Short mmCIF file of C-alpha atoms and ligand atoms in Angstrom, two decimals:
data_model
loop_
_atom_site.label_atom_id
_atom_site.label_comp_id
_atom_site.label_asym_id
_atom_site.label_seq_id
_atom_site.Cartn_x
_atom_site.Cartn_y
_atom_site.Cartn_z
CA MET D 881 63.37 62.93 83.65
CA GLY D 882 64.32 64.41 86.66
CA LEU D 883 67.77 63.73 88.65
CA GLU D 884 65.64 61.64 91.20
CA GLU D 885 64.72 59.30 88.64
CA LYS D 886 68.40 58.57 87.78
CA LEU D 887 69.22 58.36 91.42
CA PRO D 888 68.95 54.87 92.88
CA SER D 889 66.45 54.66 95.20
CA GLY D 890 67.49 53.49 99.03
CA PHE D 891 69.58 55.65 101.21
CA LEU D 892 73.19 56.82 101.09
CA LEU D 893 75.48 57.16 103.89
CA THR D 894 78.29 59.20 104.86
CA THR D 895 79.52 61.80 107.89
CA VAL D 896 79.17 64.94 109.08
CA GLU D 897 82.89 64.75 107.94
CA GLN D 898 83.02 63.55 105.03
CA ALA D 899 80.25 65.63 103.32
CA VAL D 900 81.54 68.46 104.93
CA GLY D 901 84.95 67.71 103.20
CA LEU D 902 83.08 67.19 100.10
CA ILE D 903 81.40 70.87 99.77
CA ARG D 904 84.81 72.12 101.38
CA LYS D 905 87.02 70.74 98.74
CA SER D 906 84.22 71.11 95.46
CA SER D 907 83.87 75.24 96.70
CA MET D 908 87.71 76.36 97.02
CA TRP D 909 88.25 79.93 96.52
CA PRO D 910 91.72 81.26 95.71
CA ALA D 911 93.07 84.69 96.65
CA THR D 912 94.74 86.80 93.72
CA PHE D 913 98.01 86.83 95.32
CA GLY D 914 100.49 87.27 92.43
CA LEU D 915 103.93 87.54 93.01
CA ALA D 916 106.35 87.27 90.16
CA CYS D 917 106.71 84.66 86.95
CA CYS D 918 104.93 82.46 88.67
CA ALA D 919 101.42 84.07 89.00
CA ILE D 920 101.81 83.94 84.81
CA GLU D 921 101.02 80.26 85.01
CA MET D 922 98.68 80.67 88.35
CA MET D 923 96.68 82.58 85.96
CA SER D 924 96.54 80.31 82.59
CA VAL D 925 94.76 77.46 85.79
CA GLY D 926 91.89 79.67 85.16
CA GLY D 927 91.51 79.38 80.94
CA PRO D 928 90.27 77.59 79.17
CA ARG D 929 92.93 75.79 78.36
CA TYR D 930 93.52 74.35 82.31
CA ASP D 931 90.33 75.30 82.68
CA ILE D 932 90.16 74.94 87.22
CA ALA D 933 86.26 75.51 86.95
CA ARG D 934 85.94 71.94 86.64
CA PHE D 935 87.04 71.36 90.04
CA GLY D 936 84.66 74.54 91.30
CA MET D 937 87.36 77.30 91.79
CA GLU D 938 86.75 79.44 88.48
CA ARG D 939 86.58 82.37 90.79
CA PHE D 940 89.94 83.92 92.49
CA SER D 941 88.68 85.88 94.95
CA ALA D 942 89.71 90.16 94.95
CA THR D 943 88.81 90.36 98.74
CA PRO D 944 90.30 87.30 100.56
CA ARG D 945 86.98 87.62 103.10
CA GLN D 946 85.41 85.32 100.18
CA ALA D 947 89.12 82.92 100.01
CA ASP D 948 89.77 79.78 101.41
CA LEU D 949 93.14 79.25 99.55
CA MET D 950 96.36 81.35 99.25
CA ILE D 951 98.04 80.06 96.77
CA VAL D 952 101.74 82.45 96.66
CA ALA D 953 103.01 82.25 93.10
CA GLY D 954 106.14 83.79 93.55
CA ARG D 955 108.82 85.71 95.33
CA VAL D 956 107.85 87.18 98.68
CA SER D 957 110.19 90.41 99.30
CA GLN D 958 110.70 91.21 103.17
CA LYS D 959 108.79 93.85 102.61
CA MET D 960 106.16 92.26 101.00
CA ALA D 961 106.09 89.78 104.02
CA PRO D 962 103.43 91.89 106.41
CA VAL D 963 101.04 92.40 103.89
CA LEU D 964 100.71 88.52 102.68
CA ARG D 965 99.84 88.31 106.36
CA GLN D 966 97.49 90.44 106.99
CA ILE D 967 96.36 89.10 103.92
CA TYR D 968 96.20 85.84 105.35
CA ASP D 969 94.87 86.75 108.55
CA GLN D 970 91.43 88.39 106.38
CA MET D 971 90.72 85.11 105.35
CA SER D 972 87.70 83.11 106.59
CA GLU D 973 88.63 79.90 108.21
CA PRO D 974 89.42 77.60 107.58
CA LYS D 975 91.83 78.20 104.93
CA TRP D 976 94.76 76.73 103.74
CA VAL D 977 97.63 77.97 101.87
CA ILE D 978 100.07 76.42 98.71
CA ALA D 979 103.76 77.90 98.02
CA MET D 980 104.07 77.95 94.57
CA GLY D 981 107.49 77.53 93.44
CA VAL D 982 111.01 76.66 94.39
CA CYS D 983 110.47 80.88 95.52
CA ALA D 984 107.88 80.63 97.24
CA SER D 985 108.75 77.43 99.17
CA SER D 986 112.49 78.15 100.51
CA GLY D 987 113.63 81.69 98.75
CA GLY D 988 115.85 79.50 95.21
CA MET D 989 117.30 81.76 93.91
CA PHE D 990 117.48 84.58 95.46
CA ASN D 991 119.39 83.50 99.09
CA ASN D 992 119.96 87.57 100.59
CA TYR D 993 118.55 90.14 101.95
CA ALA D 994 115.35 90.95 100.06
CA ILE D 995 114.07 88.01 100.01
CA VAL D 996 111.95 85.43 101.86
CA GLN D 997 112.82 82.48 102.69
CA GLY D 998 110.63 81.16 102.45
CA VAL D 999 106.73 82.13 103.35
CA ASP D 1000 106.35 79.27 105.63
CA HIS D 1001 108.85 82.25 107.44
CA VAL D 1002 104.81 84.30 108.05
CA VAL D 1003 101.86 82.35 106.90
CA PRO D 1004 101.06 78.39 107.54
CA VAL D 1005 101.61 76.31 104.52
CA ASP D 1006 99.91 73.32 103.61
CA MET D 1007 101.48 72.46 100.30
CA TYR D 1008 104.70 72.94 99.10
CA LEU D 1009 104.99 73.13 94.54
CA PRO D 1010 108.53 72.74 93.32
CA GLY D 1011 109.96 74.11 90.05
CA CYS D 1012 111.01 77.73 88.70
CA PRO D 1013 108.78 78.21 87.40
CA PRO D 1014 105.78 74.91 87.59
CA ARG D 1015 103.86 74.07 84.94
CA PRO D 1016 99.97 74.78 85.34
CA GLU D 1017 99.14 71.01 85.49
CA MET D 1018 102.07 70.43 88.40
CA LEU D 1019 99.67 73.39 90.49
CA MET D 1020 96.00 71.61 89.67
CA ASP D 1021 97.82 68.31 90.90
CA ALA D 1022 99.10 70.43 93.96
CA VAL D 1023 95.39 71.55 94.22
CA LEU D 1024 94.28 67.53 94.03
CA LYS D 1025 96.37 66.33 96.38
CA LEU D 1026 95.34 69.01 99.01
CA HIS D 1027 91.38 68.57 97.99
CA ASP D 1028 92.47 65.01 99.17
CA LYS D 1029 94.17 66.37 102.39
CA VAL D 1030 90.54 68.34 103.14
CA GLN D 1031 88.24 65.58 102.11
CA ASN D 1032 90.27 63.74 104.70
CA THR D 1033 90.84 66.56 107.59
CA LYS D 1034 88.79 66.02 110.77
CA LEU D 1035 86.21 68.35 111.79
CA GLY D 1036 88.45 71.32 113.64
CA ALA D 1037 91.95 69.52 113.33
CA HIS D 1038 93.35 72.08 110.61
CA ARG D 1039 93.14 74.92 112.67
CA GLU D 1040 95.50 72.82 115.57
CA HIS D 1041 97.33 72.27 113.14
CA GLU D 1042 97.79 75.62 112.26
CA ILE D 1043 98.31 76.49 115.93
CA GLU D 1044 101.12 74.18 116.06
CA GLU D 1045 102.98 75.90 113.04
CA GLU D 1046 102.09 79.18 114.63
CA GLU D 1047 104.60 77.63 117.74
CA ARG D 1048 107.12 76.00 115.41
CA ARG D 1049 107.04 79.47 113.05
CA ARG D 1050 107.41 81.55 117.13
CA LEU D 1051 110.25 79.00 117.93
CA ARG D 1052 112.58 79.36 114.89
CA THR D 1053 112.52 83.54 115.08
CA LEU D 1054 114.16 83.38 118.46
CA PRO D 1055 117.88 83.72 120.07
CA LEU D 1056 118.67 80.07 119.89
CA VAL D 1057 118.75 79.35 123.34
CA GLU D 1058 115.67 80.10 123.84
CA GLN D 1059 114.63 77.90 120.63
CA THR D 1060 116.16 75.31 123.10
CA GLU D 1061 114.28 75.90 126.18
CA GLY D 1062 110.91 76.46 124.06
CA ALA D 1063 111.34 73.20 122.82
CA ALA D 1064 112.34 71.18 126.44
CA SER D 1065 110.28 73.25 128.34
S1 SF4 V 2530 110.43 79.93 91.09
FE1 SF4 V 2530 111.00 80.85 89.25
S2 SF4 V 2530 109.06 81.27 87.57
FE2 SF4 V 2530 108.60 81.37 90.44
S3 SF4 V 2530 109.46 83.61 90.63
FE3 SF4 V 2530 110.60 82.06 91.05
S4 SF4 V 2530 112.47 82.78 89.65
FE4 SF4 V 2530 110.04 82.64 88.71
#
């Protein structure tokens, strides 16, 4: 018995945006970007116990050109920041970023000159994940919430959001006087 015999007869109606959203969220390929202890928890979601393959994500991509999700798992050192940005730039559009754990989200307990105080200083972040380290279940919960976001994103809107993020980041790095002028204009 073929699949077509089990489908209801008639029409299935949807919008192009909904169909594209379904395709995008069902075939996300994460880039490997494990930086510290959080990466161990990230790796475990690929194993049989948590089995992230259920969501079409079993393939962690070694090349950023075939990845559309960056999971930043661990603290980002100042020296690593340009590398992270380069990998992000090499990923194909549209792309998303999860900051996994307090270190990636805000620097965490590493409030010092060597660590970037939140990866959103370097790339736009779509989802922040608390915890030190977050459990694999938390990462999977963040992934599913991101799937909902992807499903409901209008075509082209993700890029607009990214441009806004870029502008906010640029303003953050300017001296205070210039920031005030930039925000006023
Ligand atoms: S949040 Fe905790 S577990 Fe994750 S990288 Fe930082 S110190 Fe390690």
